Coordinates of C-alpha atoms and ligand atoms in Angstrom, one line a residue:
M1 CA 1.8 -17.8 15.7
Q2 CA 5.3 -17.7 17.1
N3 CA 6.4 -20.8 15.3
I4 CA 9.3 -19.8 13.2
W5 CA 8.8 -23.0 11.3
F6 CA 5.6 -21.8 9.9
H7 CA 5.5 -18.0 9.9
P8 CA 9.1 -16.7 10.3
A9 CA 8.1 -13.0 9.9
R10 CA 5.8 -13.3 12.9
A11 CA 8.3 -15.2 15.0
I12 CA 10.9 -12.6 14.3
E13 CA 8.5 -9.8 15.1
K14 CA 7.6 -11.4 18.4
T15 CA 11.2 -11.7 19.6
A16 CA 12.1 -8.3 18.2
S17 CA 9.3 -6.6 20.1
E18 CA 10.5 -8.3 23.3
A19 CA 14.0 -7.0 22.5
A20 CA 12.5 -3.5 21.8
A21 CA 10.8 -3.4 25.1
C22 CA 14.3 -3.1 26.7
F23 CA 14.7 0.3 25.2
E24 CA 13.5 3.4 26.9
G25 CA 10.6 5.0 25.0
S26 CA 8.8 3.4 22.1
F27 CA 10.6 1.3 19.5
D28 CA 8.6 0.1 16.5
A29 CA 9.7 -3.5 16.0
S30 CA 7.3 -4.3 13.2
V31 CA 8.6 -6.5 10.5
R32 CA 8.1 -5.9 6.8
A33 CA 9.1 -7.6 3.6
A34 CA 12.6 -6.6 2.5
D35 CA 14.0 -6.0 -0.9
P36 CA 14.5 -9.6 -2.0
R37 CA 17.9 -8.9 -3.4
F38 CA 19.2 -8.3 0.1
A39 CA 17.0 -10.0 2.6
D40 CA 13.6 -11.6 3.4
F41 CA 12.4 -9.3 6.2
Q42 CA 13.3 -5.9 7.6
I43 CA 12.8 -3.9 10.8
N44 CA 13.1 -0.1 10.2
G45 CA 12.2 1.1 13.7
A46 CA 15.8 1.8 14.7
L47 CA 15.9 5.0 12.6
P48 CA 12.9 6.9 14.1
Y49 CA 13.9 5.6 17.5
A50 CA 17.5 6.9 17.2
K51 CA 16.2 10.3 15.9
Q52 CA 14.0 10.7 18.9
A53 CA 16.6 9.4 21.4
K54 CA 19.3 11.5 19.7
K55 CA 21.5 8.4 19.1
N56 CA 23.4 6.9 16.2
P57 CA 20.8 4.7 14.3
R58 CA 23.3 2.0 13.3
E59 CA 24.4 1.7 16.9
V60 CA 20.7 1.4 18.0
A61 CA 20.2 -1.3 15.4
N62 CA 23.2 -3.2 16.7
E63 CA 21.9 -2.9 20.2
L64 CA 18.5 -4.3 19.2
I65 CA 20.2 -7.2 17.4
G66 CA 22.2 -7.9 20.6
E67 CA 19.0 -8.0 22.7
F68 CA 17.3 -10.1 19.9
K69 CA 20.0 -12.7 19.9
K70 CA 19.8 -13.1 23.7
R71 CA 16.2 -14.1 23.3
G72 CA 15.5 -16.0 20.2
S73 CA 16.5 -19.4 19.2
F74 CA 17.5 -18.0 15.9
D75 CA 20.5 -20.0 14.9
E76 CA 22.8 -18.1 12.5
T77 CA 22.8 -21.1 10.1
L78 CA 19.0 -20.4 9.7
V79 CA 18.6 -16.7 9.9
E80 CA 21.3 -14.1 9.1
I81 CA 20.9 -10.8 10.8
S82 CA 22.7 -7.7 9.7
V83 CA 22.5 -3.9 9.8
A84 CA 22.2 -2.3 6.4
G85 CA 22.4 1.3 5.1
P86 CA 21.7 4.0 7.7
G87 CA 20.2 1.5 10.3
F88 CA 17.9 -1.0 8.7
I89 CA 17.9 -4.4 10.3
N90 CA 17.8 -7.2 7.7
F91 CA 16.8 -10.8 8.3
K92 CA 17.8 -13.3 5.7
L93 CA 16.6 -16.9 5.7
T94 CA 19.4 -19.2 4.8
P95 CA 19.1 -22.0 2.2
K96 CA 19.2 -24.4 5.1
F97 CA 16.2 -22.7 6.6
L98 CA 14.3 -22.7 3.2
K99 CA 15.0 -26.4 2.7
K100 CA 13.9 -27.4 6.2
W101 CA 10.7 -25.3 5.9
L102 CA 9.9 -27.1 2.6
E103 CA 10.5 -30.5 4.2
L104 CA 8.0 -29.7 7.0
Y105 CA 5.1 -28.8 4.7
K106 CA 4.7 -31.9 2.8
G107 CA 1.0 -31.8 2.3
Q108 CA -2.2 -29.8 2.8
A109 CA -2.7 -31.4 6.2
A110 CA 0.6 -30.1 7.5
L111 CA -0.2 -26.6 6.1
K112 CA -3.6 -26.6 7.7
D113 CA -2.3 -27.8 11.0
A114 CA 0.1 -24.9 11.1
A115 CA -2.4 -22.3 9.8
K116 CA -5.0 -23.1 12.4
S117 CA -3.0 -21.1 14.9
F118 CA -4.3 -17.9 13.1
F119 CA -7.7 -18.2 14.7
S120 CA -7.4 -21.1 17.1
G121 CA -11.0 -22.0 17.4
R122 CA -12.5 -18.6 17.3
K123 CA -16.2 -18.8 16.8
A124 CA -17.4 -16.9 13.7
V125 CA -20.7 -16.7 11.9
I126 CA -20.6 -15.8 8.2
D127 CA -23.8 -14.5 6.6
F128 CA -24.1 -15.2 2.9
P129 CA -25.4 -15.7 0.2
S130 CA -28.6 -14.7 1.8
P131 CA -30.8 -14.2 -1.3
N132 CA -34.4 -13.1 -1.2
T133 CA -37.0 -15.8 -1.9
A134 CA -39.4 -15.9 -4.8
K135 CA -36.8 -14.6 -7.3
Q136 CA -34.5 -16.5 -9.6
M137 CA -30.8 -16.0 -8.9
H138 CA -29.2 -13.5 -11.2
V139 CA -25.8 -12.0 -11.8
G140 CA -26.1 -10.0 -8.6
H141 CA -25.9 -13.2 -6.6
L142 CA -22.5 -14.2 -8.0
R143 CA -20.3 -12.0 -5.9
P144 CA -21.8 -12.9 -2.5
M145 CA -21.5 -16.5 -3.3
V146 CA -17.9 -16.6 -4.6
I147 CA -16.5 -14.0 -2.1
G148 CA -18.4 -15.5 0.8
E149 CA -17.3 -19.0 0.1
A150 CA -13.7 -18.1 -0.4
I151 CA -13.6 -16.1 2.9
Q152 CA -15.4 -18.9 4.7
R153 CA -12.9 -21.5 3.5
L154 CA -10.0 -19.4 4.3
L155 CA -11.1 -18.7 7.8
R156 CA -11.9 -22.4 8.4
F157 CA -8.5 -23.3 7.1
C158 CA -6.9 -20.8 9.4
G159 CA -8.6 -22.4 12.4
A160 CA -11.8 -20.4 12.9
D161 CA -14.8 -22.4 14.1
M162 CA -17.3 -21.3 11.4
V163 CA -21.0 -21.4 11.0
C164 CA -22.3 -20.3 7.6
D165 CA -25.8 -18.9 8.2
N166 CA -27.8 -18.2 5.1
H167 CA -30.0 -15.3 6.1
I168 CA -32.6 -15.6 3.3
G169 CA -35.2 -12.8 2.8
D170 CA -38.3 -14.9 3.4
W171 CA -40.6 -12.4 5.1
G172 CA -41.9 -9.0 4.4
T173 CA -44.5 -6.9 2.7
N174 CA -43.9 -8.3 -0.8
F175 CA -45.6 -11.5 0.3
G176 CA -48.9 -9.7 0.4
I177 CA -48.6 -8.8 -3.3
L178 CA -47.3 -12.2 -4.2
I179 CA -50.1 -14.1 -2.5
Y180 CA -52.6 -11.6 -4.0
G181 CA -51.0 -12.4 -7.5
I182 CA -51.2 -16.1 -7.0
K183 CA -54.8 -16.0 -5.8
S184 CA -56.0 -13.8 -8.6
E185 CA -54.6 -16.2 -11.2
N186 CA -55.8 -19.3 -9.3
Y187 CA -52.3 -20.5 -9.7
I188 CA -51.4 -23.9 -8.2
L189 CA -47.9 -23.9 -6.6
D190 CA -46.0 -27.0 -7.3
P191 CA -42.5 -27.5 -6.0
K192 CA -41.9 -30.1 -8.8
N193 CA -42.6 -27.5 -11.5
E194 CA -39.2 -26.4 -12.8
N195 CA -40.5 -23.0 -13.8
A196 CA -42.3 -22.3 -10.6
L197 CA -39.9 -19.6 -9.5
E198 CA -40.2 -17.9 -12.9
D199 CA -44.0 -18.0 -12.5
L200 CA -43.7 -16.4 -9.1
E201 CA -41.6 -13.6 -10.4
R202 CA -44.1 -13.0 -13.1
M203 CA -47.0 -13.0 -10.7
Y204 CA -45.2 -10.7 -8.4
K205 CA -44.6 -8.2 -11.2
S206 CA -48.2 -8.3 -12.4
G207 CA -49.5 -8.2 -8.8
S208 CA -47.5 -5.1 -8.0
A209 CA -48.5 -3.4 -11.3
K210 CA -52.2 -4.0 -10.4
A211 CA -51.7 -2.7 -6.9
K212 CA -50.0 0.5 -8.3
A213 CA -52.8 1.1 -10.8
D214 CA -55.8 0.3 -8.6
P215 CA -56.2 1.2 -4.9
A216 CA -58.7 -1.7 -4.5
C217 CA -56.0 -4.2 -5.6
A218 CA -53.5 -2.5 -3.3
D219 CA -56.0 -3.0 -0.4
A220 CA -56.6 -6.6 -1.4
A221 CA -52.8 -7.2 -1.4
R222 CA -52.5 -5.6 2.0
D223 CA -55.3 -7.8 3.4
E224 CA -53.4 -10.8 2.2
L225 CA -50.3 -9.6 4.1
V226 CA -52.2 -8.9 7.3
K227 CA -53.8 -12.4 7.0
L228 CA -50.3 -13.9 6.6
Q229 CA -49.0 -11.9 9.5
N230 CA -51.9 -13.1 11.7
G231 CA -51.2 -16.7 10.9
D232 CA -54.1 -17.4 8.5
P233 CA -53.7 -21.1 7.6
E234 CA -54.2 -20.8 3.8
N235 CA -51.8 -17.9 3.4
T236 CA -49.3 -19.5 5.7
R237 CA -49.4 -22.6 3.5
L238 CA -48.9 -20.5 0.4
W239 CA -46.0 -18.6 2.0
Q240 CA -44.4 -21.9 3.0
D241 CA -44.7 -23.3 -0.5
I242 CA -43.1 -20.1 -2.0
V243 CA -40.2 -20.5 0.4
N244 CA -39.8 -24.2 -0.4
I245 CA -39.9 -23.6 -4.1
S246 CA -37.2 -20.9 -3.7
K247 CA -35.1 -23.2 -1.6
I248 CA -35.2 -26.0 -4.1
S249 CA -33.9 -23.8 -6.8
F250 CA -31.3 -22.1 -4.6
D251 CA -30.0 -25.5 -3.4
R252 CA -29.3 -26.5 -7.0
M253 CA -27.3 -23.3 -7.5
Y254 CA -25.4 -23.7 -4.2
E255 CA -24.4 -27.2 -5.2
R256 CA -23.1 -26.0 -8.6
M257 CA -21.2 -23.2 -6.9
S258 CA -19.8 -25.6 -4.3
L259 CA -21.1 -23.6 -1.3
T260 CA -21.0 -25.0 2.2
I261 CA -24.0 -23.7 4.1
D262 CA -24.6 -24.9 7.6
V263 CA -27.9 -23.3 8.5
T264 CA -30.6 -21.3 6.8
L265 CA -32.3 -19.1 9.3
G266 CA -34.2 -16.6 7.2
E267 CA -35.8 -13.3 8.2
S268 CA -39.0 -15.2 9.1
F269 CA -37.2 -17.1 11.9
Y270 CA -36.9 -13.8 13.8
R271 CA -40.6 -12.9 13.6
D272 CA -41.2 -13.7 17.3
K273 CA -37.8 -12.4 18.4
V274 CA -38.1 -8.7 17.5
G275 CA -40.4 -7.9 20.5
R276 CA -37.4 -8.2 22.9
I277 CA -35.4 -5.9 20.7
Y278 CA -38.0 -3.1 20.8
K279 CA -38.3 -3.5 24.5
E280 CA -34.6 -3.5 25.3
L281 CA -33.8 -0.6 23.0
E282 CA -36.6 1.5 24.4
E283 CA -35.6 0.7 28.0
I284 CA -32.1 1.8 27.5
G285 CA -33.3 5.0 25.8
L286 CA -31.7 4.1 22.4
A287 CA -34.9 3.8 20.4
Q288 CA -37.7 6.3 20.3
E289 CA -41.1 6.8 18.6
D290 CA -40.9 9.1 15.6
Q291 CA -43.9 9.8 13.4
G292 CA -45.4 6.5 14.5
A293 CA -42.3 4.5 13.8
L294 CA -39.7 3.2 16.2
V295 CA -36.3 4.6 15.3
V296 CA -32.7 4.9 16.6
F297 CA -30.8 8.1 16.2
L298 CA -27.1 7.7 16.8
K299 CA -26.3 11.0 18.4
D300 CA -22.5 11.0 18.1
H301 CA -22.5 10.2 14.4
P302 CA -22.4 13.0 11.9
R303 CA -25.0 11.5 9.6
F304 CA -26.9 9.0 11.6
A305 CA -27.7 11.6 14.2
I306 CA -30.2 12.8 11.7
Q307 CA -30.8 9.9 9.4
P308 CA -32.8 7.4 11.5
F309 CA -32.3 3.7 11.7
I310 CA -36.0 2.6 11.5
I311 CA -36.5 -0.6 13.5
R312 CA -40.3 -0.8 13.5
K313 CA -42.5 0.6 10.8
K314 CA -45.5 2.9 11.2
D315 CA -47.9 0.0 10.7
G316 CA -46.1 -1.9 13.5
A317 CA -44.4 -4.4 11.2
S318 CA -40.8 -5.4 11.8
N319 CA -38.3 -4.8 9.0
Y320 CA -34.8 -5.5 7.8
A321 CA -33.2 -3.6 10.6
S322 CA -35.2 -5.1 13.5
T323 CA -34.6 -8.6 12.1
D324 CA -30.9 -7.9 11.8
L325 CA -30.7 -6.7 15.4
A326 CA -32.5 -9.9 16.6
T327 CA -30.2 -11.9 14.4
V328 CA -27.0 -10.5 16.0
L329 CA -28.4 -11.3 19.5
Y330 CA -29.4 -14.8 18.4
R331 CA -26.0 -15.5 16.9
V332 CA -24.3 -14.5 20.0
E333 CA -26.6 -16.3 22.4
H334 CA -27.2 -19.4 20.4
F335 CA -24.0 -19.9 18.5
G336 CA -21.6 -18.1 20.8
A337 CA -20.4 -16.0 18.0
E338 CA -17.3 -14.0 18.7
E339 CA -17.3 -12.6 15.2
I340 CA -20.0 -12.1 12.6
I341 CA -19.2 -11.4 8.9
Y342 CA -21.8 -10.1 6.5
V343 CA -21.1 -10.4 2.8
T344 CA -23.4 -8.1 0.7
D345 CA -23.0 -5.4 -1.9
G346 CA -21.7 -1.9 -1.1
R347 CA -25.1 -0.3 -1.3
Q348 CA -25.9 -1.7 2.1
Q349 CA -23.0 0.1 3.9
D350 CA -25.3 2.5 5.7
H351 CA -27.5 -0.3 7.0
F352 CA -24.6 -2.2 8.4
Q353 CA -22.9 0.9 9.9
Q354 CA -26.1 1.8 11.7
L355 CA -26.6 -1.8 12.7
F356 CA -23.1 -2.1 14.1
L357 CA -23.2 1.2 16.0
T358 CA -26.6 0.3 17.5
V359 CA -25.4 -3.1 18.6
E360 CA -22.3 -1.4 20.1
K361 CA -24.5 0.9 22.3
W362 CA -27.2 -1.7 23.1
F363 CA -24.8 -4.5 24.1
G364 CA -22.7 -2.0 26.0
A365 CA -25.7 -0.8 28.0
K366 CA -26.9 -4.4 28.7
G367 CA -23.5 -5.7 29.4
Y368 CA -23.7 -8.4 26.7
R369 CA -20.5 -9.7 25.3
K370 CA -19.9 -7.8 22.1
P371 CA -19.0 -9.7 18.9
F372 CA -16.6 -8.3 16.4
L373 CA -18.9 -7.3 13.4
R374 CA -17.6 -6.9 9.9
H375 CA -19.3 -5.9 6.7
V376 CA -17.4 -7.4 3.8
W377 CA -18.9 -5.5 0.9
F378 CA -18.4 -5.6 -2.8
G379 CA -18.8 -3.5 -5.9
T380 CA -20.8 -4.0 -9.1
I381 CA -20.2 -6.2 -12.1
L382 CA -20.2 -3.9 -15.1
G383 CA -20.9 -4.7 -18.8
E384 CA -18.6 -3.5 -21.5
D385 CA -20.5 -0.2 -21.6
G386 CA -19.4 0.5 -18.0
K387 CA -22.9 0.1 -16.6
A388 CA -24.3 -2.6 -14.4
I389 CA -24.5 -5.8 -16.5
K390 CA -28.0 -6.5 -17.9
T391 CA -29.7 -8.5 -20.7
K392 CA -30.7 -6.7 -23.9
S393 CA -34.2 -6.3 -22.4
G394 CA -32.8 -4.6 -19.3
E395 CA -33.3 -7.5 -17.0
P396 CA -30.5 -8.8 -14.8
V397 CA -28.8 -11.8 -16.4
K398 CA -29.9 -15.1 -14.8
L399 CA -27.1 -16.7 -13.0
K400 CA -27.8 -20.1 -14.5
S401 CA -27.5 -18.8 -18.0
L402 CA -24.2 -17.1 -17.1
L403 CA -22.8 -20.3 -15.8
D404 CA -24.1 -22.3 -18.7
E405 CA -22.5 -19.9 -21.1
A406 CA -19.2 -20.0 -19.2
V407 CA -19.2 -23.8 -19.4
A408 CA -20.1 -23.8 -23.1
R409 CA -17.3 -21.4 -23.9
A410 CA -14.8 -23.4 -21.9
E411 CA -15.9 -26.6 -23.7
K412 CA -15.1 -25.1 -27.0
I413 CA -11.6 -24.2 -25.8
V414 CA -11.0 -27.6 -24.2
R415 CA -12.2 -29.3 -27.4
A416 CA -9.9 -27.2 -29.5
K417 CA -6.9 -27.9 -27.3
S418 CA -7.5 -31.7 -26.9
P419 CA -9.6 -32.9 -29.8
D420 CA -9.0 -36.6 -28.9
M421 CA -10.2 -36.4 -25.3
P422 CA -13.2 -38.6 -24.4
E423 CA -16.5 -36.7 -24.4
E424 CA -17.1 -37.4 -20.7
E425 CA -13.8 -35.9 -19.7
I426 CA -14.3 -32.8 -21.9
A427 CA -17.6 -32.2 -20.2
K428 CA -16.1 -32.6 -16.7
I429 CA -13.2 -30.3 -17.5
A430 CA -15.4 -27.7 -19.2
E431 CA -17.7 -27.5 -16.1
T432 CA -14.7 -27.0 -13.8
V433 CA -12.9 -24.5 -16.1
G434 CA -16.0 -22.6 -17.0
V435 CA -17.3 -22.1 -13.4
A436 CA -13.8 -21.5 -12.1
A437 CA -13.1 -18.8 -14.8
L438 CA -16.2 -16.9 -13.7
R439 CA -15.4 -17.3 -10.1
Y440 CA -11.8 -16.4 -10.3
A441 CA -12.4 -13.4 -12.5
D442 CA -14.5 -12.1 -9.6
L443 CA -12.2 -13.1 -6.8
S444 CA -9.1 -11.7 -8.4
Q445 CA -10.5 -8.2 -8.3
N446 CA -10.3 -6.1 -5.2
R447 CA -13.8 -6.8 -3.9
S448 CA -14.7 -3.2 -3.1
S449 CA -14.1 -2.1 -6.7
D450 CA -16.5 -2.5 -9.7
Y451 CA -15.2 -4.6 -12.5
V452 CA -15.9 -5.0 -16.2
F453 CA -17.1 -8.5 -17.2
S454 CA -15.2 -10.0 -20.1
W455 CA -15.5 -13.6 -21.3
D456 CA -12.3 -13.4 -23.3
K457 CA -10.2 -12.2 -20.4
M458 CA -11.5 -14.7 -17.9
L459 CA -11.1 -17.6 -20.2
A460 CA -7.6 -16.7 -21.4
F461 CA -4.8 -19.1 -20.7
D462 CA -2.4 -16.3 -19.9
G463 CA -2.7 -13.6 -17.3
N464 CA -4.2 -13.8 -13.9
T465 CA -7.0 -16.3 -14.7
A466 CA -8.4 -19.6 -13.5
P467 CA -7.4 -21.4 -16.7
Y468 CA -3.8 -20.2 -16.3
L469 CA -3.6 -21.5 -12.7
L470 CA -5.4 -24.7 -13.4
Y471 CA -3.1 -25.3 -16.3
A472 CA 0.0 -24.5 -14.1
V473 CA -1.2 -27.2 -11.6
A474 CA -1.9 -29.8 -14.3
R475 CA 1.5 -29.2 -15.8
I476 CA 3.2 -30.0 -12.5
H477 CA 1.1 -33.2 -12.3
S478 CA 2.3 -34.1 -15.8
I479 CA 6.0 -33.6 -14.7
F480 CA 5.5 -36.5 -12.3
R481 CA 3.5 -38.5 -14.7
K482 CA 6.1 -38.2 -17.4
A483 CA 8.9 -39.1 -15.1
G484 CA 7.0 -42.1 -13.9
I485 CA 7.3 -40.9 -10.2
A486 CA 4.4 -41.3 -7.9
E487 CA 3.5 -38.0 -6.3
D488 CA 3.4 -39.5 -2.9
A489 CA 6.7 -41.5 -3.3
D490 CA 9.7 -40.6 -1.2
F491 CA 11.6 -38.8 -3.8
E492 CA 13.0 -36.1 -1.5
S493 CA 15.5 -38.0 0.6
G494 CA 19.0 -37.2 -0.1
A495 CA 18.0 -33.8 -1.5
E496 CA 20.9 -31.3 -1.5
E497 CA 20.7 -27.7 -0.3
L498 CA 18.9 -25.2 -2.6
D499 CA 21.4 -23.1 -4.5
T500 CA 20.4 -21.7 -8.0
P501 CA 18.8 -18.3 -7.9
Q502 CA 15.6 -19.7 -9.3
E503 CA 15.4 -22.4 -6.6
I504 CA 15.9 -19.9 -3.9
E505 CA 13.4 -17.5 -5.4
L506 CA 10.8 -20.2 -5.7
A507 CA 11.4 -21.4 -2.1
R508 CA 11.1 -17.9 -0.8
K509 CA 7.8 -17.4 -2.7
L510 CA 6.5 -20.6 -1.2
I511 CA 7.5 -19.6 2.3
A512 CA 5.6 -16.3 1.8
L513 CA 2.3 -18.2 2.1
P514 CA 1.7 -17.4 5.9
S515 CA 2.3 -13.7 5.2
V516 CA -0.2 -13.9 2.4
F517 CA -2.8 -15.3 4.8
D518 CA -2.0 -12.4 7.2
Q519 CA -2.8 -9.9 4.5
T520 CA -5.8 -11.7 3.0
L521 CA -7.3 -12.2 6.5
A522 CA -6.7 -8.6 7.7
E523 CA -9.4 -7.2 5.5
L524 CA -10.9 -10.3 4.1
R525 CA -9.8 -9.6 0.5
P526 CA -9.4 -12.8 -1.5
H527 CA -7.8 -11.0 -4.4
L528 CA -4.5 -10.9 -2.4
L529 CA -4.4 -14.7 -2.3
C530 CA -5.2 -14.7 -6.1
T531 CA -2.3 -12.4 -6.8
Y532 CA 0.0 -14.6 -4.8
L533 CA -1.0 -17.8 -6.6
Y534 CA -0.6 -16.0 -9.9
E535 CA 2.9 -14.8 -8.9
L536 CA 3.8 -18.2 -7.6
A537 CA 2.9 -19.9 -10.8
G538 CA 5.1 -17.3 -12.6
V539 CA 8.1 -17.9 -10.4
F540 CA 7.6 -21.6 -10.8
S541 CA 7.7 -21.2 -14.6
T542 CA 10.9 -19.3 -14.4
F543 CA 12.4 -22.0 -12.2
Y544 CA 11.2 -24.8 -14.4
N545 CA 12.5 -23.2 -17.6
A546 CA 15.9 -22.5 -16.1
N547 CA 16.5 -25.6 -13.9
K548 CA 16.1 -29.0 -15.4
V549 CA 14.3 -31.3 -13.0
M550 CA 15.0 -34.8 -14.3
V551 CA 18.8 -34.9 -14.1
E552 CA 21.4 -37.6 -13.5
D553 CA 22.5 -36.2 -10.2
K554 CA 20.0 -37.7 -7.7
A555 CA 20.6 -35.1 -5.0
V556 CA 19.8 -32.3 -7.4
M557 CA 16.8 -34.1 -8.8
A558 CA 15.4 -34.7 -5.3
K559 CA 15.5 -31.1 -4.3
R560 CA 13.9 -30.0 -7.6
L561 CA 11.2 -32.6 -7.4
M562 CA 10.5 -31.4 -3.9
L563 CA 10.1 -27.8 -5.1
C564 CA 7.7 -29.0 -7.8
A565 CA 5.7 -31.0 -5.3
R566 CA 5.5 -28.1 -2.8
T567 CA 4.5 -25.6 -5.5
M568 CA 1.7 -28.0 -6.6
E569 CA 0.6 -28.4 -3.1
I570 CA 0.4 -24.7 -2.3
L571 CA -1.3 -23.9 -5.7
E572 CA -3.8 -26.6 -5.1
T573 CA -4.5 -25.6 -1.5
G574 CA -4.9 -22.0 -2.6
L575 CA -7.3 -22.9 -5.4
R576 CA -9.4 -25.0 -3.1
L577 CA -9.6 -22.1 -0.7
L578 CA -11.2 -20.2 -3.5
A579 CA -13.5 -23.2 -4.1
I580 CA -11.8 -24.2 -7.3
E581 CA -11.1 -27.9 -7.6
P582 CA -7.8 -28.4 -9.3
L583 CA -7.5 -30.8 -12.3
Q584 CA -4.8 -33.4 -12.8
K585 CA -5.0 -33.1 -16.5
M586 CA -6.2 -30.4 -18.8
Ligands
LIG1 N1 -31.4 -10.6 1.6 C1 -30.5 -9.5 1.5 C2 -30.4 -9.0 0.1 O1 -30.7 -9.8 -0.8 C3 -29.1 -9.7 2.1 C4 -29.1 -10.2 3.5 C5 -27.8 -10.0 4.1 N2 -27.7 -10.4 5.5 C6 -28.2 -9.7 6.5 N3 -28.1 -10.3 7.7 N4 -28.7 -8.5 6.4 O2 -30.0 -7.9 -0.1

């Protein structure tokens, strides 16, 4: 990532830290964004350094610049370096630099090729959406899907070698109740039945109500579970059918939400892999028996020293924790995972902290190569009343009905805006805009906050919304259409240097993309990319309103068309990273 022609801030930082190493003591050469009126980037480390070394800060700054210039290939016609105020070091990219950068990133392929240096082939497993089987998807499944997919696409784009592993919940005590419910109704499971999943949900509810009310039913349900765990053929077949029925319905949803899932290794896959976990954790003295269960106490943690991480239940059964421990090991041994990312809601924070700390100790003791583990958690979607969003009867809203409603609302808007559009096109645009609106409303929020769900806000054509961004892209396409210029034509040659303030501002915004990747990737927060795209669309609007594109002067027209094309490219690339397919027309 030292290539000044992709990520100038990083390239400057690299050379500056080499220059800073010539100073005695520590000199902070980190680069930050500068006040755009004066420069692009800034290094502020000369001030604290001078204070500690009892020197004049402006002199220190000049010394650093001297060392810097000895090293870098930073031609002054590309980057202007100066000392400002009490000793800030400013770096300003010249119009020549801006234009050359824009010429280099002509299409998504060029951007991707440069961006891959962020992760250069790092092997990462991402775990999402990982729903539990035998339940229809509801509003609670929206966030893992949209956040997970955006992160996965971003990491892939930035060069990571990704495996998306959908860790479905397809094993556990609830199958006893479910099988008991199915048998007591003599229900025939049929994967072709569209309502099979609904039926399963209903039978699970009535089964657990019966088990609660009547100990005999509870025993019967437990017997079914034991039979399943011991490989009874009939129960195994029923379980397999339940899982298949769930998968069929999940797959439909994944397709509609444009998810790219590589493998689905659910909890059941690890049934025969937990024995090794118990053995190894006991051997190294990390796990111990406690009231019949096998547990891990994390002695040096204030809370988890007392709050156990239960890895085997009293009845000897494995659980969420043991499965997850086996899963980490499998991902490292089988996929060679260097990093594992889990996308779930914030209520699972304790589980993942305990899991990560346990893995740290266990892998350390065994000398296994430790992967970097990250829990990417998110908050709750709230209704207008500030409580978790629910239907009138108190049930979670079905994801399908949420999507259908988004599309129906988008359709009304599209129809009102373009009444003459052919029906087929209206339907296509409505599906894109509706799903995108829902997705973007979620992604544009800081993932760790709760947010209030609002149809009107997410479907608005102004503000930080999907319709606004989709429209911004479609508008740039229409600039080319109206001018009769093909988007892939060679309209840029002979472009003159950028010079109006709006051209410069737009170019600088475009060049900020790699820094936006930096920020978004640091904590895996897609809203930072959303904010950038929204701002970029705004800066483009200002440019377009103030600087006429189709002008007589060919050299001026060429540079402005190039700015249009690059804005379109970066907006489209950004939207695709969020799993929103841009439209040519709206
Ligand atoms: N099935 C779980 C749930 O619905 C999420 C699983 C997340 N992944 C994991 N490896 N624990 O809450």
